[in-house]
Amino acid sequence: MVRFQLLALATITAVAAAHVPTFAAAQSERLIPLVDGRTCWTPTSNRCFRYDESRRTATRSGFGNVRVSSRIEVKPGFITESGFVAIERAISKQTGGHIYGR
């Protein structure tokens, strides 16, 4: 009788655990490759910025450079969609033009 109850409890626990969404599944976002040169939202998209891997900076024509932190990379060479948007916003906040003498 006790074995049957323990087996039933283990089965219920296993079934319940299998139906609980995992943290990784809930937080999943598409990964975008951070390419030295031109990084784009999709391969055919016009949402792009220039990325310089040696300086770890991103820029668009007419705007200043934005530092890209290594913390934004989910895994080496890849950023999430929210990371891409954060870089875009940081670039857009620039007043424009390259400031010489810094």
PDB file of N, CA, C and O in Angstrom, residues 24 27-33 39-45 47 72 74-75 78-85:
ATOM      1  N   ALA A  24      14.435  28.977 -19.438  1.00  0.00           N
ATOM      2  CA  ALA A  24      15.044  29.216 -20.753  1.00  0.00           C
ATOM      3  C   ALA A  24      13.986  29.335 -21.838  1.00  0.00           C
ATOM      4  O   ALA A  24      14.095  30.162 -22.740  1.00  0.00           O
ATOM      5  N   GLN A  27      12.268  32.739 -21.598  1.00  0.00           N
ATOM      6  CA  GLN A  27      13.112  33.880 -21.893  1.00  0.00           C
ATOM      7  C   GLN A  27      13.766  33.811 -23.273  1.00  0.00           C
ATOM      8  O   GLN A  27      14.670  34.570 -23.556  1.00  0.00           O
ATOM      9  N   SER A  28      13.345  32.894 -24.120  1.00  0.00           N
ATOM     10  CA  SER A  28      14.036  32.696 -25.386  1.00  0.00           C
ATOM     11  C   SER A  28      13.779  33.854 -26.344  1.00  0.00           C
ATOM     12  O   SER A  28      12.665  34.341 -26.472  1.00  0.00           O
ATOM     13  N   GLU A  29      14.830  34.295 -26.985  1.00  0.00           N
ATOM     14  CA  GLU A  29      14.784  35.314 -28.021  1.00  0.00           C
ATOM     15  C   GLU A  29      15.666  34.835 -29.157  1.00  0.00           C
ATOM     16  O   GLU A  29      16.602  34.084 -28.947  1.00  0.00           O
ATOM     17  N   ARG A  30      15.373  35.305 -30.333  1.00  0.00           N
ATOM     18  CA  ARG A  30      16.196  34.962 -31.490  1.00  0.00           C
ATOM     19  C   ARG A  30      17.576  35.578 -31.305  1.00  0.00           C
ATOM     20  O   ARG A  30      17.720  36.705 -30.845  1.00  0.00           O
ATOM     21  N   LEU A  31      18.609  34.830 -31.669  1.00  0.00           N
ATOM     22  CA  LEU A  31      19.975  35.341 -31.579  1.00  0.00           C
ATOM     23  C   LEU A  31      20.368  35.967 -32.914  1.00  0.00           C
ATOM     24  O   LEU A  31      20.083  35.425 -33.978  1.00  0.00           O
ATOM     25  N   ILE A  32      21.017  37.117 -32.837  1.00  0.00           N
ATOM     26  CA  ILE A  32      21.480  37.846 -34.013  1.00  0.00           C
ATOM     27  C   ILE A  32      23.002  37.819 -33.993  1.00  0.00           C
ATOM     28  O   ILE A  32      23.613  38.207 -32.999  1.00  0.00           O
ATOM     29  N   PRO A  33      23.627  37.368 -35.084  1.00  0.00           N
ATOM     30  CA  PRO A  33      25.090  37.351 -35.096  1.00  0.00           C
ATOM     31  C   PRO A  33      25.656  38.766 -35.108  1.00  0.00           C
ATOM     32  O   PRO A  33      25.217  39.625 -35.864  1.00  0.00           O
ATOM     33  N   THR A  39      26.109  44.555 -39.114  1.00  0.00           N
ATOM     34  CA  THR A  39      25.211  43.694 -38.358  1.00  0.00           C
ATOM     35  C   THR A  39      23.786  44.160 -38.627  1.00  0.00           C
ATOM     36  O   THR A  39      23.474  45.335 -38.447  1.00  0.00           O
ATOM     37  N   CYS A  40      22.927  43.233 -39.060  1.00  0.00           N
ATOM     38  CA  CYS A  40      21.549  43.576 -39.426  1.00  0.00           C
ATOM     39  C   CYS A  40      20.551  42.724 -38.654  1.00  0.00           C
ATOM     40  O   CYS A  40      20.853  41.622 -38.215  1.00  0.00           O
ATOM     41  N   TRP A  41      19.325  43.262 -38.513  1.00  0.00           N
ATOM     42  CA  TRP A  41      18.223  42.583 -37.831  1.00  0.00           C
ATOM     43  C   TRP A  41      17.951  41.227 -38.483  1.00  0.00           C
ATOM     44  O   TRP A  41      17.809  40.227 -37.819  1.00  0.00           O
ATOM     45  N   THR A  42      17.854  41.214 -39.805  1.00  0.00           N
ATOM     46  CA  THR A  42      17.749  39.990 -40.599  1.00  0.00           C
ATOM     47  C   THR A  42      18.673  40.164 -41.801  1.00  0.00           C
ATOM     48  O   THR A  42      19.069  41.287 -42.110  1.00  0.00           O
ATOM     49  N   PRO A  43      18.986  39.091 -42.506  1.00  0.00           N
ATOM     50  CA  PRO A  43      19.889  39.220 -43.652  1.00  0.00           C
ATOM     51  C   PRO A  43      19.412  40.194 -44.735  1.00  0.00           C
ATOM     52  O   PRO A  43      20.226  40.811 -45.416  1.00  0.00           O
ATOM     53  N   THR A  44      18.114  40.372 -44.895  1.00  0.00           N
ATOM     54  CA  THR A  44      17.597  41.272 -45.933  1.00  0.00           C
ATOM     55  C   THR A  44      17.078  42.591 -45.373  1.00  0.00           C
ATOM     56  O   THR A  44      16.484  43.377 -46.097  1.00  0.00           O
ATOM     57  N   SER A  45      17.305  42.851 -44.102  1.00  0.00           N
ATOM     58  CA  SER A  45      16.770  44.035 -43.429  1.00  0.00           C
ATOM     59  C   SER A  45      17.610  45.280 -43.679  1.00  0.00           C
ATOM     60  O   SER A  45      18.808  45.213 -43.927  1.00  0.00           O
ATOM     61  N   ARG A  47      17.554  47.489 -41.191  1.00  0.00           N
ATOM     62  CA  ARG A  47      17.882  47.838 -39.795  1.00  0.00           C
ATOM     63  C   ARG A  47      19.270  47.307 -39.498  1.00  0.00           C
ATOM     64  O   ARG A  47      19.434  46.158 -39.102  1.00  0.00           O
ATOM     65  N   ILE A  72      26.537  42.224 -23.209  1.00  0.00           N
ATOM     66  CA  ILE A  72      25.362  42.172 -24.068  1.00  0.00           C
ATOM     67  C   ILE A  72      25.357  40.902 -24.927  1.00  0.00           C
ATOM     68  O   ILE A  72      24.319  40.485 -25.416  1.00  0.00           O
ATOM     69  N   VAL A  74      25.129  37.160 -25.565  1.00  0.00           N
ATOM     70  CA  VAL A  74      24.581  35.987 -24.889  1.00  0.00           C
ATOM     71  C   VAL A  74      25.596  34.851 -24.943  1.00  0.00           C
ATOM     72  O   VAL A  74      25.843  34.175 -23.965  1.00  0.00           O
ATOM     73  N   LYS A  75      26.156  34.660 -26.111  1.00  0.00           N
ATOM     74  CA  LYS A  75      27.290  33.766 -26.291  1.00  0.00           C
ATOM     75  C   LYS A  75      28.213  34.464 -27.271  1.00  0.00           C
ATOM     76  O   LYS A  75      27.785  35.387 -27.966  1.00  0.00           O
ATOM     77  N   PHE A  78      27.164  36.607 -30.565  1.00  0.00           N
ATOM     78  CA  PHE A  78      25.709  36.664 -30.742  1.00  0.00           C
ATOM     79  C   PHE A  78      25.068  37.556 -29.691  1.00  0.00           C
ATOM     80  O   PHE A  78      25.448  37.524 -28.525  1.00  0.00           O
ATOM     81  N   ILE A  79      24.089  38.343 -30.129  1.00  0.00           N
ATOM     82  CA  ILE A  79      23.293  39.176 -29.228  1.00  0.00           C
ATOM     83  C   ILE A  79      21.827  38.816 -29.416  1.00  0.00           C
ATOM     84  O   ILE A  79      21.448  38.254 -30.435  1.00  0.00           O
ATOM     85  N   THR A  80      21.011  39.155 -28.438  1.00  0.00           N
ATOM     86  CA  THR A  80      19.576  38.912 -28.548  1.00  0.00           C
ATOM     87  C   THR A  80      18.912  40.073 -29.280  1.00  0.00           C
ATOM     88  O   THR A  80      19.533  41.107 -29.523  1.00  0.00           O
ATOM     89  N   GLU A  81      17.650  39.894 -29.603  1.00  0.00           N
ATOM     90  CA  GLU A  81      16.895  40.969 -30.247  1.00  0.00           C
ATOM     91  C   GLU A  81      16.848  42.207 -29.350  1.00  0.00           C
ATOM     92  O   GLU A  81      16.995  43.327 -29.821  1.00  0.00           O
ATOM     93  N   SER A  82      16.676  41.997 -28.048  1.00  0.00           N
ATOM     94  CA  SER A  82      16.631  43.141 -27.137  1.00  0.00           C
ATOM     95  C   SER A  82      17.992  43.828 -27.062  1.00  0.00           C
ATOM     96  O   SER A  82      18.063  45.051 -26.908  1.00  0.00           O
ATOM     97  N   GLY A  83      19.078  43.087 -27.173  1.00  0.00           N
ATOM     98  CA  GLY A  83      20.413  43.690 -27.231  1.00  0.00           C
ATOM     99  C   GLY A  83      20.599  44.528 -28.477  1.00  0.00           C
ATOM    100  O   GLY A  83      21.170  45.616 -28.437  1.00  0.00           O
ATOM    101  N   PHE A  84      20.092  44.038 -29.610  1.00  0.00           N
ATOM    102  CA  PHE A  84      20.160  44.782 -30.866  1.00  0.00           C
ATOM    103  C   PHE A  84      19.398  46.103 -30.737  1.00  0.00           C
ATOM    104  O   PHE A  84      19.893  47.161 -31.113  1.00  0.00           O
ATOM    105  N   VAL A  85      18.205  46.034 -30.171  1.00  0.00           N
ATOM    106  CA  VAL A  85      17.385  47.236 -29.982  1.00  0.00           C
ATOM    107  C   VAL A  85      18.081  48.217 -29.044  1.00  0.00           C
ATOM    108  O   VAL A  85      18.053  49.431 -29.270  1.00  0.00           O
TER     109      VAL A  85
END
